[in-house]
Coordinates of C-alpha atoms (C1' of nucleotides) in Angstrom, one line a residue:
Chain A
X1 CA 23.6 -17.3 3.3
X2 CA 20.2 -15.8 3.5
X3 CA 19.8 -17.7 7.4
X4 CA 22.8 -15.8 8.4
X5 CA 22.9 -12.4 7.2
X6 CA 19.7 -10.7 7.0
X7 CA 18.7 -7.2 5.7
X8 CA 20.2 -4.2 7.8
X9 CA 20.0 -1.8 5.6
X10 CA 15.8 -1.6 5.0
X11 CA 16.8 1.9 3.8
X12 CA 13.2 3.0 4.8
X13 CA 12.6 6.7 3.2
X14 CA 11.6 9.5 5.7
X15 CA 8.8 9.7 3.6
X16 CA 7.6 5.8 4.3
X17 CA 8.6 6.6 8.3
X18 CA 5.5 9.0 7.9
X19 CA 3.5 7.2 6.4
X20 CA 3.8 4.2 9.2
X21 CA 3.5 6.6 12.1
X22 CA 0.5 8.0 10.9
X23 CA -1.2 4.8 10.1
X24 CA -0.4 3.3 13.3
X25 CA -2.1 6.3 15.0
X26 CA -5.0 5.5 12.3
X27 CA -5.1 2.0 13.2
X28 CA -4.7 2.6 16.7
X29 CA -7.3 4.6 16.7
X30 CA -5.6 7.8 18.4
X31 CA -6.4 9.6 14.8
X32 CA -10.3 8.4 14.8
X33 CA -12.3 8.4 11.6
X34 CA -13.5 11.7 10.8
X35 CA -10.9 13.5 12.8
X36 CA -9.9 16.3 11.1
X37 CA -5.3 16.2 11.2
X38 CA -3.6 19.1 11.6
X39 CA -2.5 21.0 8.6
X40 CA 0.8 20.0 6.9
X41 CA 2.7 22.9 8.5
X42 CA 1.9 21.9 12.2
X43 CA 2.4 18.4 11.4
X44 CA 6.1 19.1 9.6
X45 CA 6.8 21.0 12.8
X46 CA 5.8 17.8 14.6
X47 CA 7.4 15.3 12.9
X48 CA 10.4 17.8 12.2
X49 CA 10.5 17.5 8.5
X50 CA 10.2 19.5 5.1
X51 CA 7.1 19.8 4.0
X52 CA 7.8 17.9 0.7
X53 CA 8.6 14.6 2.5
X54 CA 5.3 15.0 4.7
X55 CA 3.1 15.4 1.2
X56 CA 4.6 12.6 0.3
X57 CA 3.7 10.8 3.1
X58 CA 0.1 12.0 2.9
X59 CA 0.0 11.1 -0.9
X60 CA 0.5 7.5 -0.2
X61 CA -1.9 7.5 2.6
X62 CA -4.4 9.2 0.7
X63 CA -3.6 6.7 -2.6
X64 CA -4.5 3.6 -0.3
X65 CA -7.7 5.1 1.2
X66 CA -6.6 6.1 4.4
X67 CA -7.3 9.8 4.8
X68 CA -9.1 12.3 2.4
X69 CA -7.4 15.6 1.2
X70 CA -9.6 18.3 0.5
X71 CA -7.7 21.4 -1.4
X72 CA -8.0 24.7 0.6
X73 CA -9.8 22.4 3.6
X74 CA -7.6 20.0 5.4
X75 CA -7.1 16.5 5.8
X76 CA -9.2 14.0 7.8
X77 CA -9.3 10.4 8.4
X78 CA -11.8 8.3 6.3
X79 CA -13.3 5.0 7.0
X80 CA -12.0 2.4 4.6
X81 CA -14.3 2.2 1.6
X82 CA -14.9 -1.4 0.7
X83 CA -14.5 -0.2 -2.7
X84 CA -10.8 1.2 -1.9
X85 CA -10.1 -2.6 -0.6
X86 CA -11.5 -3.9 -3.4
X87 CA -10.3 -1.6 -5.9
X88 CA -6.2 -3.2 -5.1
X89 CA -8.1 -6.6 -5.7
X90 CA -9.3 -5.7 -9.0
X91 CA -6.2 -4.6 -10.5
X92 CA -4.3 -7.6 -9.1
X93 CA -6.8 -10.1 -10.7
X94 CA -7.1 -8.0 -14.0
X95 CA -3.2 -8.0 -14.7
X96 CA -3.4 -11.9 -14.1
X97 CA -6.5 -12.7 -15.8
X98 CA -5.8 -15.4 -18.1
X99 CA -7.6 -18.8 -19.2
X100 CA -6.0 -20.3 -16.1
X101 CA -8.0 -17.9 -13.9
X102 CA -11.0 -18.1 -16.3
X103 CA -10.8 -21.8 -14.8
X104 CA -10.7 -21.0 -10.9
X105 CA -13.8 -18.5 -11.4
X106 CA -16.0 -21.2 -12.6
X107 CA -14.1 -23.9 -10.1
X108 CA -15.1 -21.2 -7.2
X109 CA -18.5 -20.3 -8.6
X110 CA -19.3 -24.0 -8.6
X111 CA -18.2 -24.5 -4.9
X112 CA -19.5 -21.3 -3.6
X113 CA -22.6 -20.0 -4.8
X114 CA -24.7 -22.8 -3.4
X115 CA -23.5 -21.5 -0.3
X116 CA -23.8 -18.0 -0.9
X117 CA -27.6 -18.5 -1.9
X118 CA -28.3 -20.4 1.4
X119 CA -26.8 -18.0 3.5
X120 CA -28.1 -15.1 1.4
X121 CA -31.8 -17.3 2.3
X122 CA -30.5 -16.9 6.1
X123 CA -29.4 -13.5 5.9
X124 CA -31.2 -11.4 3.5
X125 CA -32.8 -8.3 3.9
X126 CA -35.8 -6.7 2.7
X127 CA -33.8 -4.3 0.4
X128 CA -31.8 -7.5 -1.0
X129 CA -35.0 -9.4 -1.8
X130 CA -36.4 -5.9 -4.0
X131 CA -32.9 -5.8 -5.6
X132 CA -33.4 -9.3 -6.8
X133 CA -36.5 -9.0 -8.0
X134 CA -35.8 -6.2 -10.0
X135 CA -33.3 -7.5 -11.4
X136 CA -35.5 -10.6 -12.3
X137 CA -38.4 -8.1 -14.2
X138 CA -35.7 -6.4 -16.1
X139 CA -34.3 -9.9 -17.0
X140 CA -37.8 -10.5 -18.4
X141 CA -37.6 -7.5 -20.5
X142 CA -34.4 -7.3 -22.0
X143 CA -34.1 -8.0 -25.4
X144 CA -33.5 -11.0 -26.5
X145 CA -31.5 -10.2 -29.2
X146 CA -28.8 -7.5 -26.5
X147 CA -26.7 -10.8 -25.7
X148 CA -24.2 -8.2 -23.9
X149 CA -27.0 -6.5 -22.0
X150 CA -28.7 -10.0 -21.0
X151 CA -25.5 -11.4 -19.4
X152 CA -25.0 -8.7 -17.9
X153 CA -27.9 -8.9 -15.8
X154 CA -27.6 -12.4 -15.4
X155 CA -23.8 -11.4 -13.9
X156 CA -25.8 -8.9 -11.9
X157 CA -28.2 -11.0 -10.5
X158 CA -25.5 -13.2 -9.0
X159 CA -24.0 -10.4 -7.3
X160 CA -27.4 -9.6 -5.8
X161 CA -27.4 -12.9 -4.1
X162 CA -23.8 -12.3 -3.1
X163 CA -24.6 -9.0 -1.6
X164 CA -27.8 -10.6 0.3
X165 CA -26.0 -12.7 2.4
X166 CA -25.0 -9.3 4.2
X167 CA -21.2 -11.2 4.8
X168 CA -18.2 -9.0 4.2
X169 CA -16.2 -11.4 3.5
X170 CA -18.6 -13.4 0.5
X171 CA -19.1 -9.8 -1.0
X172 CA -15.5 -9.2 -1.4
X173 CA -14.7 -12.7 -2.5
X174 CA -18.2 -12.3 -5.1
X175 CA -17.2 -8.4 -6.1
X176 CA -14.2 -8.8 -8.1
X177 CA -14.8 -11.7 -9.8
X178 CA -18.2 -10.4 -10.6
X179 CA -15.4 -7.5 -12.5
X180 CA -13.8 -10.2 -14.2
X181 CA -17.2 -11.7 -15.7
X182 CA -17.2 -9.5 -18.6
X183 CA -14.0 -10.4 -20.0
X184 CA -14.9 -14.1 -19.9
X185 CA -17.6 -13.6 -22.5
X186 CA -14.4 -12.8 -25.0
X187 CA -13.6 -16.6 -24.6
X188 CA -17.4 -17.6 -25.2
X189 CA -18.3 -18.3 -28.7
X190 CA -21.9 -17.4 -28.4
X191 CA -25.5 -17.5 -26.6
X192 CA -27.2 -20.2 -27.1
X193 CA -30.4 -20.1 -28.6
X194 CA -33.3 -20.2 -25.4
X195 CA -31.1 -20.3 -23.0
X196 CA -32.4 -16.9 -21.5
X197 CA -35.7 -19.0 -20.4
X198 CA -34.2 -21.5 -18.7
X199 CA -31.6 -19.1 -16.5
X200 CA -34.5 -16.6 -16.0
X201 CA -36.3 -20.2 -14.3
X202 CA -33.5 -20.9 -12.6
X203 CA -33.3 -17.1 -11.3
X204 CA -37.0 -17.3 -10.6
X205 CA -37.2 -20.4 -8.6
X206 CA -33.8 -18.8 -6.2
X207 CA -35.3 -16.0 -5.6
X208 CA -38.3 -17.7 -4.5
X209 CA -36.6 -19.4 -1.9
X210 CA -34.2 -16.6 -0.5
X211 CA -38.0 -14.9 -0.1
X212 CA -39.5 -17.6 1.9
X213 CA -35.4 -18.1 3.6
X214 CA -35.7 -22.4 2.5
X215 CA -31.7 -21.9 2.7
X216 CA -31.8 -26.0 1.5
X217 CA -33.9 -24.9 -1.4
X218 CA -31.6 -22.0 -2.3
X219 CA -28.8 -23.7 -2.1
X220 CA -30.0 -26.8 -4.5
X221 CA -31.5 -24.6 -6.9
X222 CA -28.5 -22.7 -7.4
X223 CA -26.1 -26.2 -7.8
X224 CA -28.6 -27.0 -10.5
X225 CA -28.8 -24.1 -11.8
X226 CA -24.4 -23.1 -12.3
X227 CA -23.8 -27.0 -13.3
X228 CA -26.4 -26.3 -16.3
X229 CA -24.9 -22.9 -16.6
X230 CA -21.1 -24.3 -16.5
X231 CA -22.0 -27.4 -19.0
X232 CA -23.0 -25.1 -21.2
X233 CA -19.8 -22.8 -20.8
X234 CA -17.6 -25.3 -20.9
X235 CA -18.8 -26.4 -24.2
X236 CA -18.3 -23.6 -26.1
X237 CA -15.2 -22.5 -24.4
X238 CA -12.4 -21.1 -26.3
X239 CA -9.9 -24.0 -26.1
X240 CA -7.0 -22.7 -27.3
Chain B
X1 CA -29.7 23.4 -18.2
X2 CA -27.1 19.8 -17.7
X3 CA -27.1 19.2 -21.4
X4 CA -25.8 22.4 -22.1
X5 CA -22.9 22.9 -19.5
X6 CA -20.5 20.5 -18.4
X7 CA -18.3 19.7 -15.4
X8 CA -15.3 22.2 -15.3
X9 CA -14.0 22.4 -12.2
X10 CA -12.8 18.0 -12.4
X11 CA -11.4 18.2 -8.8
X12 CA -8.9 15.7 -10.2
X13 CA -5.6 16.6 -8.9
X14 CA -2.5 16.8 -11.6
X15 CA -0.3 14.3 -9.8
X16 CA -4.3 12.3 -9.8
X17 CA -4.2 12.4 -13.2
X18 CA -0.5 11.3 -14.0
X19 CA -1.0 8.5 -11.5
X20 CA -3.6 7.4 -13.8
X21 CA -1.8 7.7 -16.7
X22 CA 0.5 5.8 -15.7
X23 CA -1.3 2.4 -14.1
X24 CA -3.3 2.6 -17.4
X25 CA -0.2 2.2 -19.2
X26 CA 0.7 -0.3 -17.0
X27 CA -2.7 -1.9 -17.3
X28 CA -2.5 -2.1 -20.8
X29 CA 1.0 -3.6 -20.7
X30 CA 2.7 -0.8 -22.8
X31 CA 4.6 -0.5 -19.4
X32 CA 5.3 -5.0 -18.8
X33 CA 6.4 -5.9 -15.9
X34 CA 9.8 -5.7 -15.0
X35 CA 10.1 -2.8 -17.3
X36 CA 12.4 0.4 -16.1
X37 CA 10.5 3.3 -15.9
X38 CA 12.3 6.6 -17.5
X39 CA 14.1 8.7 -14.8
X40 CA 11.8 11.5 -13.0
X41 CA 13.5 14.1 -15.0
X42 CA 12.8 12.5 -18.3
X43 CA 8.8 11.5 -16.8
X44 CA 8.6 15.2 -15.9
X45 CA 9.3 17.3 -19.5
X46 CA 7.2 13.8 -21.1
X47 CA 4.1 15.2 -18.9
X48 CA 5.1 18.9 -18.6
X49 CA 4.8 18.9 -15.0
X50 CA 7.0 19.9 -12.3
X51 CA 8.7 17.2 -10.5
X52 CA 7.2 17.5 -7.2
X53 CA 3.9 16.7 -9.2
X54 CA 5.4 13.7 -10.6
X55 CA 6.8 12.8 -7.4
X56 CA 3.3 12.6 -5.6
X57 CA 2.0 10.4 -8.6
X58 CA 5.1 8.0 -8.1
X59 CA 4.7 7.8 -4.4
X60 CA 0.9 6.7 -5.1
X61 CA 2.0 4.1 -7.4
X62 CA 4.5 2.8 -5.5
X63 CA 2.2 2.8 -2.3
X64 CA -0.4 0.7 -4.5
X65 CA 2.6 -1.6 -5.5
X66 CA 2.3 -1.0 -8.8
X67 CA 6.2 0.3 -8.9
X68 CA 8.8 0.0 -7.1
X69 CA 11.6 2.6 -6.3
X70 CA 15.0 2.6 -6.0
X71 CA 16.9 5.6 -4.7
X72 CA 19.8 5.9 -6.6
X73 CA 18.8 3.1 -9.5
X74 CA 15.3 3.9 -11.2
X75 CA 12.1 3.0 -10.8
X76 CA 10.9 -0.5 -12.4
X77 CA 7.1 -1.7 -13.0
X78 CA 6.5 -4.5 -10.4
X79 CA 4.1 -7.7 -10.5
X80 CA 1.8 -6.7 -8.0
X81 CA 1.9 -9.4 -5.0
X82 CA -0.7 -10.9 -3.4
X83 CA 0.3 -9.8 -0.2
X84 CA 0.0 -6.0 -1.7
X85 CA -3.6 -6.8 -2.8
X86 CA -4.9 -8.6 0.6
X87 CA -2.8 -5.9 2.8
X88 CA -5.4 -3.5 1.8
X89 CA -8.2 -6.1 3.2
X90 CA -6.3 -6.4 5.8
X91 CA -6.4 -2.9 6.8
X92 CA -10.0 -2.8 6.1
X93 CA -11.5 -5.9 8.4
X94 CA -8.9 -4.9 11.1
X95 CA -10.7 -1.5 11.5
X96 CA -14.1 -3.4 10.9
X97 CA -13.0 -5.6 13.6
X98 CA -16.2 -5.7 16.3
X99 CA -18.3 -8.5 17.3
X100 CA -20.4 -8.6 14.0
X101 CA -17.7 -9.8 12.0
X102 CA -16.5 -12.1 14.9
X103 CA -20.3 -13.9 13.9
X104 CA -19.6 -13.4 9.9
X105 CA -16.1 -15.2 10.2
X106 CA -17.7 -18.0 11.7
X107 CA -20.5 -18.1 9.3
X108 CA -17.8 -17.4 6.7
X109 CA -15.9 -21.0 8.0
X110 CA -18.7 -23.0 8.4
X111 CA -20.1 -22.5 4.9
X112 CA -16.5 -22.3 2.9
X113 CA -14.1 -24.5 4.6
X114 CA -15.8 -27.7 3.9
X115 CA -15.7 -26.7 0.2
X116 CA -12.2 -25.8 0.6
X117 CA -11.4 -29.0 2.1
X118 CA -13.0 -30.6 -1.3
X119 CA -11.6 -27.8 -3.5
X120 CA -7.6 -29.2 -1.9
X121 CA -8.1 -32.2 -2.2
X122 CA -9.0 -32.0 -6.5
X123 CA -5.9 -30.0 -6.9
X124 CA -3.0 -30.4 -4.0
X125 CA 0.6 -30.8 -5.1
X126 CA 3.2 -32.4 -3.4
X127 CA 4.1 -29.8 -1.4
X128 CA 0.8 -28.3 -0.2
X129 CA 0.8 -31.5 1.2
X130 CA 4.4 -32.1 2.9
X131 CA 2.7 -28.6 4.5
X132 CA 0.0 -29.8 5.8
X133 CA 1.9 -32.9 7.0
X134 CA 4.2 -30.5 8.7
X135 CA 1.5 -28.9 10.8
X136 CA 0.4 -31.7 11.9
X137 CA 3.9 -33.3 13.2
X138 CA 4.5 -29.6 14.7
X139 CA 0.5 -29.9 16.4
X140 CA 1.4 -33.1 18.2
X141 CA 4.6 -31.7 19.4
X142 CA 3.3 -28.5 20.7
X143 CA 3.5 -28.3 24.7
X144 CA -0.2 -28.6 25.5
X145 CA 0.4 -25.4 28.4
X146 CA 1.2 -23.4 25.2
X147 CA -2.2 -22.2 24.1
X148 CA -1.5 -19.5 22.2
X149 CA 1.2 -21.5 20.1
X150 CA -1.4 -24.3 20.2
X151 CA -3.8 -22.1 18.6
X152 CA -1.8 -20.5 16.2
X153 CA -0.9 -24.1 14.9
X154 CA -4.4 -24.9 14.3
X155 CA -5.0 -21.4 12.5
X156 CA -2.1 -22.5 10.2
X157 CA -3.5 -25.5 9.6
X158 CA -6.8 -24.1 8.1
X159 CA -4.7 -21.9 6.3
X160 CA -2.8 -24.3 4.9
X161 CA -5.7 -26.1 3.6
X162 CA -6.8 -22.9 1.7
X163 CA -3.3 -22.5 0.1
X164 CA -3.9 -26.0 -1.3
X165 CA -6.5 -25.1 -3.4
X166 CA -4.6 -23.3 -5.6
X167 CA -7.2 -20.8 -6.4
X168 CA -6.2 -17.4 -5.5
X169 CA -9.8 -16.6 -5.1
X170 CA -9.8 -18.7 -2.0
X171 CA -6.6 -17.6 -0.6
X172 CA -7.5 -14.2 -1.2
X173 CA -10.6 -14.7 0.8
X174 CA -9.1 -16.7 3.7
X175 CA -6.0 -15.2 4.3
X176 CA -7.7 -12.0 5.8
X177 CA -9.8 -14.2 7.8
X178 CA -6.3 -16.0 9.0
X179 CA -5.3 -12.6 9.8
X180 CA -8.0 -12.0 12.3
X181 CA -8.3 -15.1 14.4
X182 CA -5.7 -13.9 17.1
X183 CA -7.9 -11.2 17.6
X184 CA -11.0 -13.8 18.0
X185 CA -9.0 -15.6 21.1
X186 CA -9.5 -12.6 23.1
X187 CA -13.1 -12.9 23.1
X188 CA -13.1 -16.6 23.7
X189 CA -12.7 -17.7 27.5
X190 CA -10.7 -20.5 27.2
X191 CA -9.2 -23.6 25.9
X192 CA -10.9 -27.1 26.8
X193 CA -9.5 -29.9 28.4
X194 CA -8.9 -32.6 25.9
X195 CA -9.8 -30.8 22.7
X196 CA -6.4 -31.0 21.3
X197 CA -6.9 -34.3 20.6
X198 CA -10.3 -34.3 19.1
X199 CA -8.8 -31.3 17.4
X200 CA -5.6 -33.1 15.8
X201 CA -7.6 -36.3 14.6
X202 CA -9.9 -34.3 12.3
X203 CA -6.8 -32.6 11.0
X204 CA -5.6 -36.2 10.2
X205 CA -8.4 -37.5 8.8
X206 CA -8.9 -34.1 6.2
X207 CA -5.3 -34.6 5.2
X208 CA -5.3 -38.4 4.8
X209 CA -8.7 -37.6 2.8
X210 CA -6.6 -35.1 0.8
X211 CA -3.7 -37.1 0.1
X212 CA -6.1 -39.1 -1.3
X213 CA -7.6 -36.9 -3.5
X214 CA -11.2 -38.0 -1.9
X215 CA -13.0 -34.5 -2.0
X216 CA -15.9 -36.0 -0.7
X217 CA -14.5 -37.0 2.5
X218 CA -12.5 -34.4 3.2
X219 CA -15.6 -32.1 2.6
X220 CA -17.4 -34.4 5.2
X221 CA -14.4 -34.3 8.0
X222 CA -13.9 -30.5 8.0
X223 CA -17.5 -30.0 8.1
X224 CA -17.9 -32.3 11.5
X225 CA -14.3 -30.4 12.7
X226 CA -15.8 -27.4 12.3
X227 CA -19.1 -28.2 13.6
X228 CA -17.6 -29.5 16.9
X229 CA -15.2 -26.4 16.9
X230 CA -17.9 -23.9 16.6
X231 CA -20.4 -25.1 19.0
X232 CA -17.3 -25.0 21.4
X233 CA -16.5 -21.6 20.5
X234 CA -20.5 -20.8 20.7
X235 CA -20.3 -22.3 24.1
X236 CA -17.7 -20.0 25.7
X237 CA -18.4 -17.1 23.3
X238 CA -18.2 -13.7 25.3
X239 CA -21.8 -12.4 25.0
X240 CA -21.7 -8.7 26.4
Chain C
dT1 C1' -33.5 42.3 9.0
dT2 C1' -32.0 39.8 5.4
dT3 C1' -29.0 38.8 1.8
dA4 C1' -25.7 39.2 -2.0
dG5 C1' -21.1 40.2 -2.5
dG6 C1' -16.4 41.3 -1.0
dT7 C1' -12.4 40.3 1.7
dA8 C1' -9.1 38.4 4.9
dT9 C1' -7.1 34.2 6.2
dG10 C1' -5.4 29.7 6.1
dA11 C1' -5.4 25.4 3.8
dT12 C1' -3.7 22.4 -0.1
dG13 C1' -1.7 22.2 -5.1
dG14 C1' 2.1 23.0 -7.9
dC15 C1' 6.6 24.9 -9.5
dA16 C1' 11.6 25.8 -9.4
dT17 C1' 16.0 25.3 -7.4
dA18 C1' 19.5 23.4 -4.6
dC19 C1' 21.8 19.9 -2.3
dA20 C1' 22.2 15.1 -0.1
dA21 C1' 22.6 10.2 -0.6
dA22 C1' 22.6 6.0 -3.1
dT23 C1' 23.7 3.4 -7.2
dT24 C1' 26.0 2.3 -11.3
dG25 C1' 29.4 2.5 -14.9
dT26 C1' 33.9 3.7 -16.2
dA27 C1' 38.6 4.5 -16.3
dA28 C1' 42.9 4.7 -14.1
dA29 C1' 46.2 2.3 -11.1
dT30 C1' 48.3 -1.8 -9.5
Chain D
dA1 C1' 42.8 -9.1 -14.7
dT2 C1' 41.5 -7.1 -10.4
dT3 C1' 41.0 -3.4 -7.6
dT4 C1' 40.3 1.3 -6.6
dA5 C1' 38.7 5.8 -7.2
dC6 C1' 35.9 8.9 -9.4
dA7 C1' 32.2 10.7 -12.2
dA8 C1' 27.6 10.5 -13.8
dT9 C1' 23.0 9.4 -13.0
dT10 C1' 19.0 8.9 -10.1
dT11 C1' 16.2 9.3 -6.3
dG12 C1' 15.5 11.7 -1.5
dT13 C1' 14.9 15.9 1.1
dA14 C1' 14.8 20.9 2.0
dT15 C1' 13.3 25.6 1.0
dG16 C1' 10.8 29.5 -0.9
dC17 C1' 7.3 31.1 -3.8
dC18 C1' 2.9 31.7 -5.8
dA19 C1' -1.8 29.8 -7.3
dT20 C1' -6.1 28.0 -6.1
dC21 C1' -9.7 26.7 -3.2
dA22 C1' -12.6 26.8 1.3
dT23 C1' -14.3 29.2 5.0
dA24 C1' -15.6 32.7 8.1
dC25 C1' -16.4 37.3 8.7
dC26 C1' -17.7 41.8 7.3
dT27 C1' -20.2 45.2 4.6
dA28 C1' -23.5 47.4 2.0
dA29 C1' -27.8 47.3 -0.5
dA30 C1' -32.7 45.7 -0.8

DNA sequence: TTTAGGTATGATGGCATACAAATTGTAAAT
DNA sequence: ATTTACAATTTGTATGCCATCATACCTAAA
């Protein structure tokens, strides 16, 4: 049945009509960022609609990033935040976080980061390499006994390797799992004892090679250093 | 001065802050999914608001994917798709979309795929594979005039590969990238003579390698396919 | 002249009401 | 028991009104 009759009735809202005419202008570029739009009066004179089905319109744009509204100023196109692309990510993972994904993180940590630290060797820029090694000074410093504070920096340093290869696509991929790092500690049963040493080596020796851009280097040093890190989880994983 | 006075004037809009009412109910799972939302009357003297208030919030939501409304029937929690979630990437690289990323996709390819190719061949099912198998019989078939099809075929392909994974991680991050290879043909010159068949034996050798479940060898083949494909698409790369 | 303060204007935010259109359930009719 | 018709419920759209905020302009005091 579904090969012969298909959907004729897409009821599509007046509201959602809108909503796709103004983000085809948006995409089409006829409504460039930063171009202020007219006010909803003019624009429910141009599309010939109430005013309520317009805001309505505008809401949804303005929900998915698309446009800014500023009370008592007006309405203009925005550029596309990565975060706002991101942000739909985040939610979508975090409502199917479970030990199945806890799985595919490390599965795609394993197979990607040694790729992400050559590139971010290829790639990186000054700024990365200072955001690295800061984070590797205040890895020295933490207290040992601030478990939550020490993985988080240890999360954060991966990110900064992430963000170093200066690749769109590897920082979205990275950012959201980075998100989901937190809750994995929950399945964790605890640090183990002089571990801290060893990563901070690990961290140490990466860094070093991003600096000089070995990209081989980088990319060994972080395979030995998540398969040690990933024994280690696995281990003391939460098998339910 | 800060200690002592705090933000008043929270330029959080009312329907802002029901919107977020709401996900976080939904985020917490007090709202599962599937689960009928009260009607917009009931909603409204729950929050105290007026309904054009509630309204906006709804139309957010729903624009997010978080709900999904039915004129006439109610308004039901929805499990957000990944299709929801990557439409915002979508959005966001298609007004990114310059010659920069044209370079980062490549780079993106180059250091993924062959891990992809590894990653499909650990965890393929049955039908991943009858897909892949399918491209291929539909690659040999295609009328070798037919570039564009021809092309489109081989995106699939890649894409296919992806799916097989498994890991939404990696779909996530190569779907969007699938997305914007039609717009990469326009800045390649043309098609060469021949490659079609270099082309399809690579594609045969990563799925035999897959079938097999030999990660190593499918890493191998899709890492020469790609190197061949890239220095090809170096080669005739438009430089303006 | 400069500047603090007031004011007019136009923009979005929100409220209340009314009606249209779609869906669903129910009860009567066959 | 099935069909039909209708009523109730729910979302969609329209309209009018006022509140709140942003901005530009004007005015009067230093």
């Amino acid at each position: 049945m579904e090969d012969i009759f298909q959907k004729i009735g897409t009821t599509q809202t007046l509201s959602q009509k809108i909503e796709r005419n103004i983000e085809r202008a948006i995409r089409e570029k006829k409504l460039p960022i930063g171009a202020k739009l007219p006010s909803e009066r003019e624009l429910c004179e141009m599309f010939a609609v109430s005013r309520t089905a317009l805001r309505e319109a505008l809401r949804r744009l303005s929900a998915r990033g698309l446009i800014e509204i500023r009370k008592g100023s007006g309405m203009v196109v925005t550029k596309i935040d990565m975060k706002d692309a991101i942000s739909s990510l985040n939610l979508y993972y975090d409502l199917k976080f479970d030990e199945n994904l806890i799985g595919q993180i490390i599965e795609l940590r394993l197979a990607f980061e040694p790729e992400i630290a050559k590139m971010a060797a290829l790639n990186r820029t000054e700024e990365d390499l200072k955001n690295m090694e800061a984070n590797l000074v205040e890895f020295a410093k933490c207290n040992p006994d601030n478990t939550q504070l020490e993985s988080d920096i240890d999360n954060r340093f991966h990110l900064a390797v992430a963000r170093a290869t200066e690749n769109p696509f590897v920082i979205v991929t990275m950012e959201p799992v980075h998100n989901l790092l937190p809750r994995m500690r929950n399945f964790i049963y605890a640090n183990i004892e002089g571990e801290k040493e060893i990563t901070l080596g690990y961290h140490k020796e990466i860094v070093n090679a991003i600096r000089e851009r070995d990209a081989e280097r980088a990319y060994d040093k972080m395979q030995a250093h998540l398969d040690r890190n990933m024994q280690v989880y696995n281990k003391f994983f939460k098998h339910s």
